[in-house]
CSV table of C-alpha atoms and ligand atoms in Angstrom, one decimal:
chain,number,residue,atom,x,y,z
G,1,MET,CA,54.9,110.7,47.7
G,2,ASP,CA,56.7,113.9,48.7
G,3,SER,CA,55.3,114.9,52.1
G,4,ARG,CA,56.9,118.4,52.1
G,5,VAL,CA,54.6,121.4,51.7
G,6,ASP,CA,55.5,124.9,50.7
G,7,ARG,CA,55.5,126.7,54.1
G,8,THR,CA,55.3,130.1,52.5
G,9,ASN,CA,52.0,129.3,50.8
G,10,ARG,CA,50.6,127.5,53.8
G,11,ARG,CA,51.3,130.4,56.2
G,12,GLN,CA,50.4,133.3,53.9
G,13,THR,CA,47.2,132.2,52.4
G,14,GLN,CA,45.7,130.8,55.6
G,15,THR,CA,44.3,127.8,53.7
G,16,PRO,CA,43.3,125.1,56.2
G,17,ALA,CA,46.2,122.8,57.0
G,18,HIS,CA,46.2,119.4,55.4
G,19,GLN,CA,46.0,116.3,57.4
G,20,ALA,CA,49.5,115.0,58.2
G,21,PRO,CA,50.4,111.7,56.5
G,22,PRO,CA,50.2,108.4,58.4
G,23,CYS,CA,53.1,108.0,60.9
G,24,THR,CA,54.1,106.5,64.2
G,25,LEU,CA,55.4,108.8,66.9
G,26,VAL,CA,57.8,107.2,69.3
G,27,ILE,CA,58.2,109.2,72.6
G,28,PHE,CA,61.2,108.2,74.6
G,29,GLY,CA,60.9,109.2,78.3
G,30,ALA,CA,57.1,109.2,78.1
G,31,GLY,CA,56.6,109.1,81.8
G,32,GLY,CA,58.2,112.6,82.2
G,33,ASP,CA,56.5,115.8,83.0
G,34,LEU,CA,57.0,117.3,79.5
G,35,THR,CA,55.0,114.5,77.9
G,36,LYS,CA,52.1,115.1,80.3
G,37,ARG,CA,52.1,118.9,80.4
G,38,LEU,CA,52.9,119.8,76.8
G,39,LEU,CA,53.4,117.0,74.3
G,40,MET,CA,50.2,115.1,74.9
G,41,PRO,CA,48.0,118.3,75.0
G,42,ALA,CA,49.6,119.2,71.7
G,43,ILE,CA,48.8,115.8,70.2
G,44,TYR,CA,45.2,116.2,71.6
G,45,ASN,CA,44.9,119.6,69.9
G,46,LEU,CA,46.1,118.2,66.6
G,47,ALA,CA,43.5,115.4,66.9
G,48,LYS,CA,40.8,118.0,67.7
G,49,ALA,CA,41.8,119.9,64.6
G,50,LYS,CA,41.6,116.7,62.6
G,51,LEU,CA,45.2,117.0,61.5
G,52,LEU,CA,46.1,113.5,62.4
G,53,SER,CA,45.7,110.5,60.1
G,54,GLU,CA,43.5,107.6,61.1
G,55,LYS,CA,46.7,105.6,60.8
G,56,PHE,CA,48.5,107.7,63.3
G,57,ALA,CA,50.0,105.8,66.2
G,58,ILE,CA,52.1,106.5,69.3
G,59,ILE,CA,54.6,104.3,71.0
G,60,ALA,CA,55.5,105.6,74.5
G,61,VAL,CA,58.7,104.3,76.0
G,62,ASP,CA,59.9,104.9,79.5
G,63,ARG,CA,62.2,103.4,82.1
G,64,THR,CA,59.4,102.8,84.7
G,65,PRO,CA,56.9,100.2,83.6
G,66,LYS,CA,53.2,101.3,84.0
G,67,PRO,CA,50.0,99.5,83.1
G,68,VAL,CA,48.6,101.0,79.8
G,69,ASP,CA,45.4,102.1,81.4
G,70,ALA,CA,47.0,103.8,84.3
G,71,PHE,CA,49.3,105.6,81.9
G,72,ARG,CA,46.4,106.8,79.8
G,73,ASP,CA,44.6,108.1,82.9
G,74,TYR,CA,47.8,109.9,83.9
G,75,LEU,CA,48.0,111.6,80.5
G,76,ALA,CA,44.3,112.5,80.4
G,77,GLU,CA,44.8,114.3,83.7
G,78,GLY,CA,47.5,116.4,82.1
G,79,ILE,CA,45.2,117.3,79.2
G,80,ARG,CA,42.3,118.2,81.5
G,81,SER,CA,44.4,120.6,83.4
G,82,PHE,CA,45.9,122.0,80.2
G,83,VAL,CA,42.4,122.7,78.9
G,84,SER,CA,41.3,124.4,82.1
G,85,ASP,CA,44.5,126.1,83.2
G,86,THR,CA,45.8,127.8,80.0
G,87,ALA,CA,45.9,131.5,80.8
G,88,SER,CA,44.3,132.5,77.5
G,89,ALA,CA,41.7,129.7,77.5
G,90,PRO,CA,38.1,130.4,78.6
G,91,ALA,CA,37.8,128.5,81.9
G,92,THR,CA,34.7,126.7,80.6
G,93,GLU,CA,36.3,125.1,77.5
G,94,PRO,CA,35.2,121.5,77.7
G,95,PHE,CA,37.5,118.5,77.5
G,96,ASP,CA,36.9,117.0,74.1
G,97,LYS,CA,36.4,113.3,74.9
G,98,GLN,CA,36.3,112.3,71.3
G,99,ALA,CA,39.6,113.8,70.5
G,100,TRP,CA,41.1,112.2,73.5
G,101,GLU,CA,39.7,108.8,72.6
G,102,PHE,CA,41.3,109.2,69.2
G,103,VAL,CA,44.7,109.8,70.8
G,104,ALA,CA,44.3,107.3,73.6
G,105,SER,CA,43.5,104.4,71.2
G,106,ARG,CA,46.7,105.0,69.3
G,107,LEU,CA,49.0,104.9,72.4
G,108,ALA,CA,51.1,101.9,73.2
G,109,VAL,CA,53.5,101.7,76.1
G,110,ALA,CA,56.7,99.7,76.4
G,111,SER,CA,59.3,100.0,79.1
G,112,GLN,CA,62.9,100.3,78.0
G,113,LEU,CA,66.1,101.7,79.3
G,114,PHE,CA,67.0,105.1,78.1
G,115,GLY,CA,70.4,104.9,76.4
G,116,THR,CA,71.9,105.3,73.0
G,117,ILE,CA,68.4,105.3,71.5
G,118,VAL,CA,69.3,106.6,68.1
G,119,GLU,CA,72.1,104.0,67.7
G,120,GLN,CA,69.8,101.2,68.7
G,121,LEU,CA,67.2,102.5,66.3
G,122,GLY,CA,69.8,102.4,63.6
G,123,ALA,CA,71.0,98.9,64.6
G,124,ALA,CA,67.5,97.7,64.4
G,125,GLY,CA,67.2,99.0,60.9
G,126,LEU,CA,64.4,101.4,61.9
G,127,VAL,CA,65.8,104.6,60.4
G,128,GLN,CA,66.2,103.5,56.8
G,129,GLU,CA,64.1,105.6,54.5
G,130,LYS,CA,63.0,103.5,51.6
G,131,ASP,CA,60.0,103.1,49.3
G,132,GLY,CA,59.1,106.8,49.8
G,133,ARG,CA,58.7,106.4,53.6
G,134,PHE,CA,60.3,108.8,56.0
G,135,ARG,CA,62.0,108.0,59.3
G,136,ARG,CA,62.5,111.1,61.5
G,137,VAL,CA,63.7,111.5,65.1
G,138,ILE,CA,62.7,114.4,67.3
G,139,ILE,CA,65.2,115.3,70.0
G,140,GLU,CA,64.0,117.6,72.7
G,141,LYS,CA,66.4,119.8,74.8
G,142,PRO,CA,68.6,119.5,76.6
G,143,PHE,CA,70.8,118.8,73.6
G,144,GLY,CA,74.1,118.3,75.5
G,145,THR,CA,75.1,120.0,78.7
G,146,ASP,CA,78.0,121.9,77.2
G,147,LEU,CA,79.8,122.4,73.9
G,148,ALA,CA,81.8,119.1,74.0
G,149,SER,CA,78.8,117.0,74.9
G,150,ALA,CA,76.6,118.7,72.2
G,151,ARG,CA,79.3,118.0,69.6
G,152,ALA,CA,79.6,114.4,70.7
G,153,LEU,CA,75.8,113.9,70.6
G,154,ASN,CA,75.6,115.4,67.1
G,155,ALA,CA,78.5,113.2,65.9
G,156,GLN,CA,76.9,110.1,67.5
G,157,ILE,CA,73.4,110.6,65.9
G,158,LEU,CA,74.9,111.7,62.6
G,159,ARG,CA,76.6,108.4,62.3
G,160,VAL,CA,73.1,106.8,62.2
G,161,LEU,CA,70.8,109.5,60.7
G,162,SER,CA,71.2,112.0,58.0
G,163,GLU,CA,70.7,115.7,59.1
G,164,PRO,CA,67.3,116.0,57.4
G,165,GLN,CA,66.0,113.1,59.5
G,166,ILE,CA,66.9,114.9,62.7
G,167,TYR,CA,64.4,117.3,64.3
G,168,ARG,CA,66.1,119.1,67.2
G,169,MET,CA,63.3,120.7,69.0
G,170,ASP,CA,63.1,124.0,70.9
G,171,HIS,CA,59.5,124.5,71.9
G,172,PHE,CA,60.0,128.4,71.9
G,173,LEU,CA,60.0,128.1,68.1
G,174,GLY,CA,56.5,126.7,68.2
G,175,LYS,CA,55.1,129.8,69.8
G,176,GLU,CA,53.0,131.9,67.5
G,177,THR,CA,54.6,135.1,68.5
G,178,VAL,CA,58.1,133.8,68.1
G,179,GLN,CA,57.3,132.8,64.5
G,180,ASN,CA,55.7,136.2,64.2
G,181,ILE,CA,59.1,137.9,64.6
G,182,MET,CA,60.1,136.8,61.1
G,183,VAL,CA,56.7,137.9,59.7
G,184,LEU,CA,56.9,141.3,61.4
G,185,ARG,CA,60.4,141.9,60.1
G,186,PHE,CA,60.2,140.4,56.6
G,187,ALA,CA,56.6,140.9,55.6
G,188,ASN,CA,56.6,144.6,56.3
G,189,GLY,CA,58.6,147.2,54.5
G,190,ILE,CA,58.9,149.7,57.3
G,191,PHE,CA,61.1,147.9,59.8
G,192,GLU,CA,64.0,146.4,57.9
G,193,PRO,CA,65.6,149.7,56.7
G,194,MET,CA,65.9,150.8,60.4
G,195,TRP,CA,66.9,147.4,61.7
G,196,ASN,CA,70.6,148.1,62.2
G,197,ARG,CA,73.3,150.0,64.1
G,198,ASP,CA,72.4,153.3,62.5
G,199,HIS,CA,69.0,153.4,64.1
G,200,ILE,CA,68.9,151.0,67.0
G,201,ASP,CA,70.4,152.0,70.3
G,202,HIS,CA,70.2,148.6,72.0
G,203,VAL,CA,68.0,145.4,72.3
G,204,GLN,CA,66.7,143.8,75.5
G,205,ILE,CA,65.4,140.2,75.7
G,206,SER,CA,63.7,139.3,78.9
G,207,VAL,CA,62.4,135.8,79.7
G,208,ALA,CA,61.0,136.1,83.2
G,209,GLU,CA,59.1,133.3,85.0
G,210,THR,CA,57.3,133.2,88.3
G,211,VAL,CA,57.7,129.5,88.8
G,212,GLY,CA,60.6,128.3,91.0
G,213,VAL,CA,62.7,125.2,91.1
G,214,GLU,CA,59.9,123.5,93.1
G,215,ARG,CA,59.9,119.7,92.3
G,216,ARG,CA,62.5,119.8,89.5
G,217,ALA,CA,65.5,120.0,91.8
G,218,ARG,CA,67.1,116.8,90.5
G,219,PHE,CA,67.2,118.2,87.0
G,220,TYR,CA,67.7,121.9,87.8
G,221,GLU,CA,70.5,121.6,90.4
G,222,ALA,CA,72.8,120.1,87.8
G,223,THR,CA,71.6,122.5,85.1
G,224,GLY,CA,70.9,126.1,86.2
G,225,ALA,CA,69.4,129.0,84.4
G,226,LEU,CA,72.2,129.5,81.9
G,227,ARG,CA,72.1,125.9,80.5
G,228,ASP,CA,68.4,125.6,80.8
G,229,MET,CA,67.4,128.8,79.0
G,230,VAL,CA,70.1,130.6,77.2
G,231,PRO,CA,71.8,128.6,74.5
G,232,ASN,CA,68.4,127.4,73.4
G,233,HIS,CA,65.3,129.5,74.0
G,234,VAL,CA,66.9,132.9,74.6
G,235,PHE,CA,69.3,132.5,71.6
G,236,GLN,CA,66.5,131.5,69.4
G,237,LEU,CA,64.9,134.9,70.1
G,238,LEU,CA,68.3,136.6,69.7
G,239,SER,CA,68.9,135.0,66.3
G,240,LEU,CA,65.4,135.7,65.0
G,241,ILE,CA,65.8,139.4,66.0
G,242,ALA,CA,69.3,139.8,64.7
G,243,MET,CA,69.4,137.6,61.6
G,244,GLY,CA,69.6,139.0,58.0
G,245,PRO,CA,66.7,138.4,55.6
G,246,PRO,CA,66.9,134.7,54.4
G,247,ASN,CA,66.6,134.1,50.7
G,248,SER,CA,63.4,132.1,51.3
G,249,PHE,CA,61.5,130.5,54.1
G,250,ALA,CA,63.1,127.1,53.3
G,251,ALA,CA,64.5,125.4,56.4
G,252,ASP,CA,68.1,125.7,55.4
G,253,ALA,CA,67.9,129.3,54.2
G,254,VAL,CA,66.4,130.4,57.6
G,255,ARG,CA,68.7,128.2,59.7
G,256,THR,CA,71.8,129.5,57.9
G,257,GLU,CA,70.9,133.1,58.6
G,258,LYS,CA,70.2,132.3,62.3
G,259,HIS,CA,73.5,130.4,62.6
G,260,LYS,CA,75.4,133.4,61.2
G,261,VAL,CA,74.2,135.5,64.1
G,262,LEU,CA,75.4,133.2,66.8
G,263,GLU,CA,78.7,132.8,65.0
G,264,ALA,CA,79.1,136.5,65.1
G,265,VAL,CA,78.5,136.9,68.8
G,266,HIS,CA,81.7,138.3,70.2
G,267,PRO,CA,83.4,135.5,72.2
G,268,LEU,CA,83.7,136.5,75.9
G,269,ASP,CA,87.1,136.2,77.6
G,270,ASP,CA,87.3,135.7,81.4
G,271,ALA,CA,87.4,139.5,82.1
G,272,GLU,CA,84.4,140.0,79.9
G,273,VAL,CA,82.5,137.2,81.6
G,274,ARG,CA,83.2,138.9,84.9
G,275,ARG,CA,82.1,142.3,83.6
G,276,ASN,CA,79.2,141.4,81.3
G,277,VAL,CA,77.5,138.4,82.9
G,278,VAL,CA,75.6,138.3,86.2
G,279,ARG,CA,74.3,135.2,87.9
G,280,GLY,CA,71.7,135.1,90.7
G,281,GLN,CA,69.7,132.8,92.9
G,282,TYR,CA,66.4,133.6,94.5
G,283,GLY,CA,66.0,134.0,98.2
G,284,PRO,CA,62.6,133.8,100.0
G,285,GLY,CA,59.9,136.3,98.9
G,286,LEU,CA,56.3,136.7,97.7
G,287,ILE,CA,54.9,135.6,94.4
G,288,ASN,CA,51.4,136.8,93.7
G,289,LYS,CA,51.3,137.8,97.4
G,290,ASN,CA,52.0,134.2,98.5
G,291,PRO,CA,55.2,133.5,100.5
G,292,VAL,CA,57.6,131.2,98.6
G,293,PRO,CA,60.8,129.6,100.0
G,294,ALA,CA,64.4,130.4,98.9
G,295,CYS,CA,65.8,128.2,96.2
G,296,ARG,CA,68.1,126.6,98.8
G,297,GLU,CA,65.0,125.6,100.8
G,298,GLU,CA,63.2,123.9,98.0
G,299,PRO,CA,63.0,120.0,98.3
G,300,ASP,CA,66.2,118.2,97.2
G,301,VAL,CA,68.2,121.5,96.7
G,302,ALA,CA,71.5,121.6,98.6
G,303,ARG,CA,71.4,124.1,101.4
G,304,ASP,CA,74.6,125.7,100.0
G,305,SER,CA,73.6,125.3,96.4
G,306,ASN,CA,75.4,127.5,94.0
G,307,THR,CA,73.1,126.8,91.1
G,308,GLU,CA,71.9,130.0,89.4
G,309,THR,CA,68.2,130.6,88.9
G,310,TYR,CA,68.9,133.9,87.1
G,311,VAL,CA,71.3,135.1,84.5
G,312,ALA,CA,71.8,138.4,82.7
G,313,MET,CA,74.4,139.3,80.2
G,314,GLN,CA,75.5,141.9,77.7
G,315,LEU,CA,76.5,140.5,74.3
G,316,ALA,CA,77.9,142.1,71.2
G,317,ILE,CA,77.4,140.9,67.6
G,318,ASP,CA,80.4,141.5,65.5
G,319,ASN,CA,79.0,142.2,62.1
G,320,TRP,CA,78.2,145.2,60.0
G,321,ARG,CA,74.6,145.3,61.0
G,322,TRP,CA,75.1,145.3,64.7
G,323,ALA,CA,78.6,146.5,65.5
G,324,GLY,CA,78.4,148.7,68.6
G,325,VAL,CA,74.8,147.8,69.5
G,326,PRO,CA,74.6,146.1,72.9
G,327,PHE,CA,72.2,143.1,73.4
G,328,TYR,CA,71.0,142.7,76.9
G,329,LEU,CA,69.6,139.3,77.8
G,330,ARG,CA,68.1,138.2,81.1
G,331,THR,CA,66.1,135.2,82.3
G,332,GLY,CA,65.1,134.1,85.8
G,333,LYS,CA,62.8,132.1,87.9
G,334,ARG,CA,60.6,133.5,90.7
G,335,MET,CA,60.6,136.9,89.2
G,336,THR,CA,57.9,139.4,89.8
G,337,ARG,CA,55.9,138.5,86.7
G,338,ARG,CA,55.8,135.9,83.9
G,339,THR,CA,56.7,137.7,80.8
G,340,THR,CA,58.8,137.1,77.7
G,341,GLU,CA,59.5,140.3,75.8
G,342,ILE,CA,62.0,141.6,73.2
G,343,ALA,CA,62.4,145.4,73.2
G,344,ILE,CA,64.2,147.2,70.4
G,345,GLN,CA,65.1,150.7,71.6
G,346,PHE,CA,65.8,153.1,68.8
G,347,LYS,CA,68.3,156.0,68.9
G,348,GLN,CA,67.1,159.5,69.9
G,349,ALA,CA,66.2,162.0,67.3
G,350,PRO,CA,69.5,163.6,66.2
G,351,PHE,CA,68.7,167.1,67.2
G,352,ALA,CA,66.8,168.0,70.4
G,353,MET,CA,65.0,171.1,69.2
G,354,PHE,CA,62.6,170.9,72.1
G,355,ARG,CA,65.3,171.7,74.6
G,356,ASN,CA,63.3,174.4,76.3
G,357,THR,CA,60.1,172.4,76.7
G,358,PRO,CA,59.0,171.2,80.1
G,359,VAL,CA,60.5,167.7,79.6
G,360,ASP,CA,64.0,166.8,80.3
G,361,ILE,CA,64.2,163.6,78.4
G,362,LEU,CA,62.3,162.6,75.3
G,363,THR,CA,60.5,159.3,75.5
G,364,PRO,CA,62.7,156.7,73.7
G,365,ASN,CA,61.1,155.0,70.7
G,366,VAL,CA,60.8,151.4,71.7
G,367,LEU,CA,59.3,148.6,69.7
G,368,ALA,CA,58.3,145.9,72.2
G,369,LEU,CA,57.4,142.4,71.0
G,370,GLN,CA,55.5,140.6,73.7
G,371,ILE,CA,56.0,136.9,73.3
G,372,GLN,CA,54.0,135.7,76.3
G,373,PRO,CA,51.7,135.7,78.0
G,374,ASP,CA,49.8,138.6,76.4
G,375,GLU,CA,51.0,138.2,72.9
G,376,GLY,CA,51.3,141.4,70.9
G,377,ALA,CA,53.5,144.3,70.0
G,378,SER,CA,53.7,148.0,71.0
G,379,LEU,CA,55.4,151.0,69.8
G,380,GLN,CA,56.3,153.8,72.1
G,381,PHE,CA,56.9,157.4,70.9
G,382,SER,CA,56.6,161.0,71.9
G,383,ALA,CA,53.4,163.0,71.3
G,384,LYS,CA,52.4,166.6,72.0
G,385,VAL,CA,50.4,167.0,75.1
G,386,PRO,CA,47.4,169.1,74.2
G,387,GLY,CA,47.7,172.7,75.4
G,388,PRO,CA,49.0,176.1,74.4
G,389,GLU,CA,52.7,175.3,75.0
G,390,ILE,CA,54.8,172.6,73.4
G,391,SER,CA,54.9,169.9,76.0
G,392,LEU,CA,55.8,166.3,75.1
G,393,GLY,CA,54.6,163.1,76.6
G,394,GLY,CA,55.3,159.4,75.9
G,395,VAL,CA,52.4,157.4,74.3
G,396,ARG,CA,52.1,153.8,73.2
G,397,MET,CA,50.4,152.1,70.2
G,398,ASN,CA,49.4,148.6,71.0
G,399,PHE,CA,48.6,145.6,69.0
G,400,SER,CA,47.2,142.6,70.9
G,401,TYR,CA,47.0,139.2,69.3
G,402,LYS,CA,43.8,138.2,71.1
G,403,ASP,CA,42.0,141.3,70.0
G,404,TYR,CA,42.7,140.7,66.3
G,405,PHE,CA,42.7,136.9,66.1
G,406,ASN,CA,40.5,134.3,67.6
G,407,THR,CA,43.3,132.3,69.1
G,408,GLU,CA,42.9,128.8,70.6
G,409,PRO,CA,45.2,127.8,73.5
G,410,THR,CA,48.3,126.0,72.2
G,411,THR,CA,51.4,124.6,73.8
G,412,GLY,CA,53.7,125.4,70.9
G,413,TYR,CA,54.3,121.7,70.3
G,414,GLU,CA,51.3,121.4,67.9
G,415,THR,CA,53.1,123.3,65.1
G,416,LEU,CA,56.4,121.5,65.8
G,417,VAL,CA,55.0,117.9,65.9
G,418,TYR,CA,52.9,118.7,62.7
G,419,ASP,CA,55.9,120.2,60.9
G,420,CYS,CA,58.0,117.1,61.7
G,421,MET,CA,55.3,115.0,60.2
G,422,ILE,CA,55.2,117.0,57.0
G,423,GLY,CA,59.0,117.2,56.8
G,424,ASP,CA,59.4,120.9,57.4
G,425,ALA,CA,62.5,121.5,59.5
G,426,MET,CA,62.4,125.3,59.4
G,427,LEU,CA,61.5,125.6,63.1
G,428,PHE,CA,64.0,123.0,64.2
G,429,ASN,CA,67.7,123.4,65.0
G,430,ARG,CA,70.4,122.2,62.8
G,431,ALA,CA,73.6,120.7,64.3
G,432,ASP,CA,75.7,123.8,63.7
G,433,GLY,CA,73.0,126.0,65.3
G,434,VAL,CA,73.0,124.0,68.5
G,435,GLU,CA,76.8,124.0,68.7
G,436,ALA,CA,77.1,127.7,68.0
G,437,GLY,CA,74.8,128.4,71.0
G,438,TRP,CA,76.9,126.3,73.3
G,439,GLU,CA,80.0,127.9,71.9
G,440,VAL,CA,78.8,131.3,73.1
G,441,VAL,CA,78.0,130.2,76.6
G,442,GLN,CA,81.0,127.8,77.1
G,443,PRO,CA,83.4,130.6,78.4
G,444,ILE,CA,80.8,131.5,81.0
G,445,LEU,CA,80.3,127.9,82.1
G,446,ASP,CA,84.1,127.5,82.3
G,447,LEU,CA,84.7,130.6,84.4
G,448,TRP,CA,81.9,129.8,86.8
G,449,GLN,CA,83.2,126.3,87.2
G,450,ASN,CA,86.9,127.3,87.7
G,451,ASP,CA,86.6,130.6,89.7
G,452,LYS,CA,84.6,130.2,92.9
G,453,THR,CA,85.0,134.0,93.6
G,454,VAL,CA,82.4,134.9,90.9
G,455,PRO,CA,79.5,136.2,93.0
G,456,LEU,CA,76.1,134.5,93.1
G,457,GLU,CA,73.7,137.4,93.7
G,458,ILE,CA,70.8,136.6,95.9
G,459,TYR,CA,67.6,138.3,94.8
G,460,THR,CA,64.2,138.4,96.5
G,461,ALA,CA,61.7,136.0,95.0
G,462,GLY,CA,59.0,138.2,93.3
G,463,SER,CA,61.5,140.9,92.4
G,464,ALA,CA,63.0,141.9,89.1
G,465,GLY,CA,66.3,140.1,89.8
G,466,PRO,CA,69.5,141.2,91.4
G,467,GLU,CA,70.8,144.8,91.5
G,468,ALA,CA,74.0,143.8,89.9
G,469,ALA,CA,72.1,143.1,86.7
G,470,ASP,CA,70.8,146.7,86.7
G,471,ASN,CA,74.5,147.8,86.7
G,472,LEU,CA,75.0,146.1,83.3
G,473,LEU,CA,72.8,148.8,81.9
G,474,TRP,CA,73.3,151.7,84.3
G,475,ARG,CA,77.0,152.0,83.5
G,476,SER,CA,76.0,153.1,80.0
G,477,GLY,CA,73.1,155.2,81.1
G,478,ARG,CA,70.4,152.7,80.1
G,479,GLN,CA,67.9,150.7,82.2
G,480,TRP,CA,65.9,147.5,82.0
G,481,ARG,CA,62.4,147.8,81.1
G,482,PRO,CA,60.0,147.1,84.0
G,483,LEU,CA,58.6,143.6,84.0
G,484,THR,CA,55.0,144.8,83.9
A,1,BG6,C1,61.9,124.8,79.6
A,1,BG6,C2,62.8,124.9,80.8
A,1,BG6,O1,62.7,124.4,78.5
A,1,BG6,O2,61.2,126.0,79.3
A,1,BG6,C3,62.0,125.4,82.0
A,1,BG6,O3,63.4,123.7,81.1
A,1,BG6,C4,61.2,126.7,81.6
A,1,BG6,O4,62.8,125.7,83.1
A,1,BG6,C5,60.4,126.4,80.3
A,1,BG6,O5,60.3,126.9,82.7
A,1,BG6,C6,59.8,127.7,79.9
A,1,BG6,O6,58.9,127.5,78.8
A,1,BG6,P1,57.5,128.2,78.7
A,1,BG6,O7,56.9,127.8,77.4
A,1,BG6,O8,56.7,127.9,79.9
A,1,BG6,O9,57.8,129.7,78.6
């Protein structure tokens, strides 16, 4: 039986999704935070939506042995807090006991050392697809820690699995509004003709978080904001915004277009890294009016830690569509507000015939795509202020997801887990895409590693990041959009 479905039809006609075929989901590292906070709530949501087969089963594997019941209680706790904590969920949404029982009864736990899992699966003959049955492996980030390790990991798993069996996951691609970037661009006729260097002045991508390093120091100290967020999440947003129209929504057509964007990013030499990339680390400050410690005072963080919790950069894409259009990217922890936004700023009207009006500067046209938390889009433009003289003011047209659609809280993983089950890899990374992302950031990692004089800018927790990042834009007369 062919388990693939036509994504275009499924998405466009809004017919109810089909139940996924029977399968066993093996989670390696099941004792981790991710499983509890995101993956299990996603499975629970799929169970609630009746998208899981009666024959669905989970095998949870972790290094630390835990009795099955204690493990189930631990996961149930995660789902309860997901149900009540999700920003967009009504606080009263009840925990669906039946859906949880469905999932819990399909969960087995074994303890195992984490290692060359894929190789061992292969050696055990568990990845052979025969008699029409699929064998797929989902691999979450981090996929490598630099270009060399990502290449090595790809080579290692590709010795055992074929590319279509590998689902390299980036949970940002499961977010509704991230998928909506493609719909906005390619299902509407008005944007694409303007989506190029003739009409766009610059693009800003901001992924700001209020959370800090907190209890993740062991992971974060060795990782930093650049590795943690940029080659994966931020570059997914960049590729979706900058890619050319794919021939279809088939996985490879879309992934090829995305890959071409990253391949075209202008490679940074040392001088360009120094000039176009800013790294920062948060000092003490206030988040939601509550005092929070500096990164260096978080548990298990070295008092002289040089790990960046913020990174901003200016990139160029060397192709016909984008030549000369700067892309400004920034991401940071302990920023003033949690927001993920992509802003496309269009060029000014070519002739300022309103020179003698009481405004000095016309409001720039900005199309802002709000990815989270208040999903939607807005368009900013100039309008005449009512009155006898010509006076211009900036106005904004807003589309808010929650006003139009009755959205249920999701983690982003629901779509991805379901798509893996039905064999649709469009929202997963191909080997070349992962490597292209690392290729762009590798010169930055190298310079930071080799040149200890590159400044680490300390910014106040609860601020919009270091001032040095403002200079990236000021020097060409531009500015970051406020994180509001
Ligand atoms: C993870 C990073 O991949 O993404 C975290 O490791 C980050 O550091 C998280 O907080 C952000 O994801 P979301 O869905 O909360 O925006």
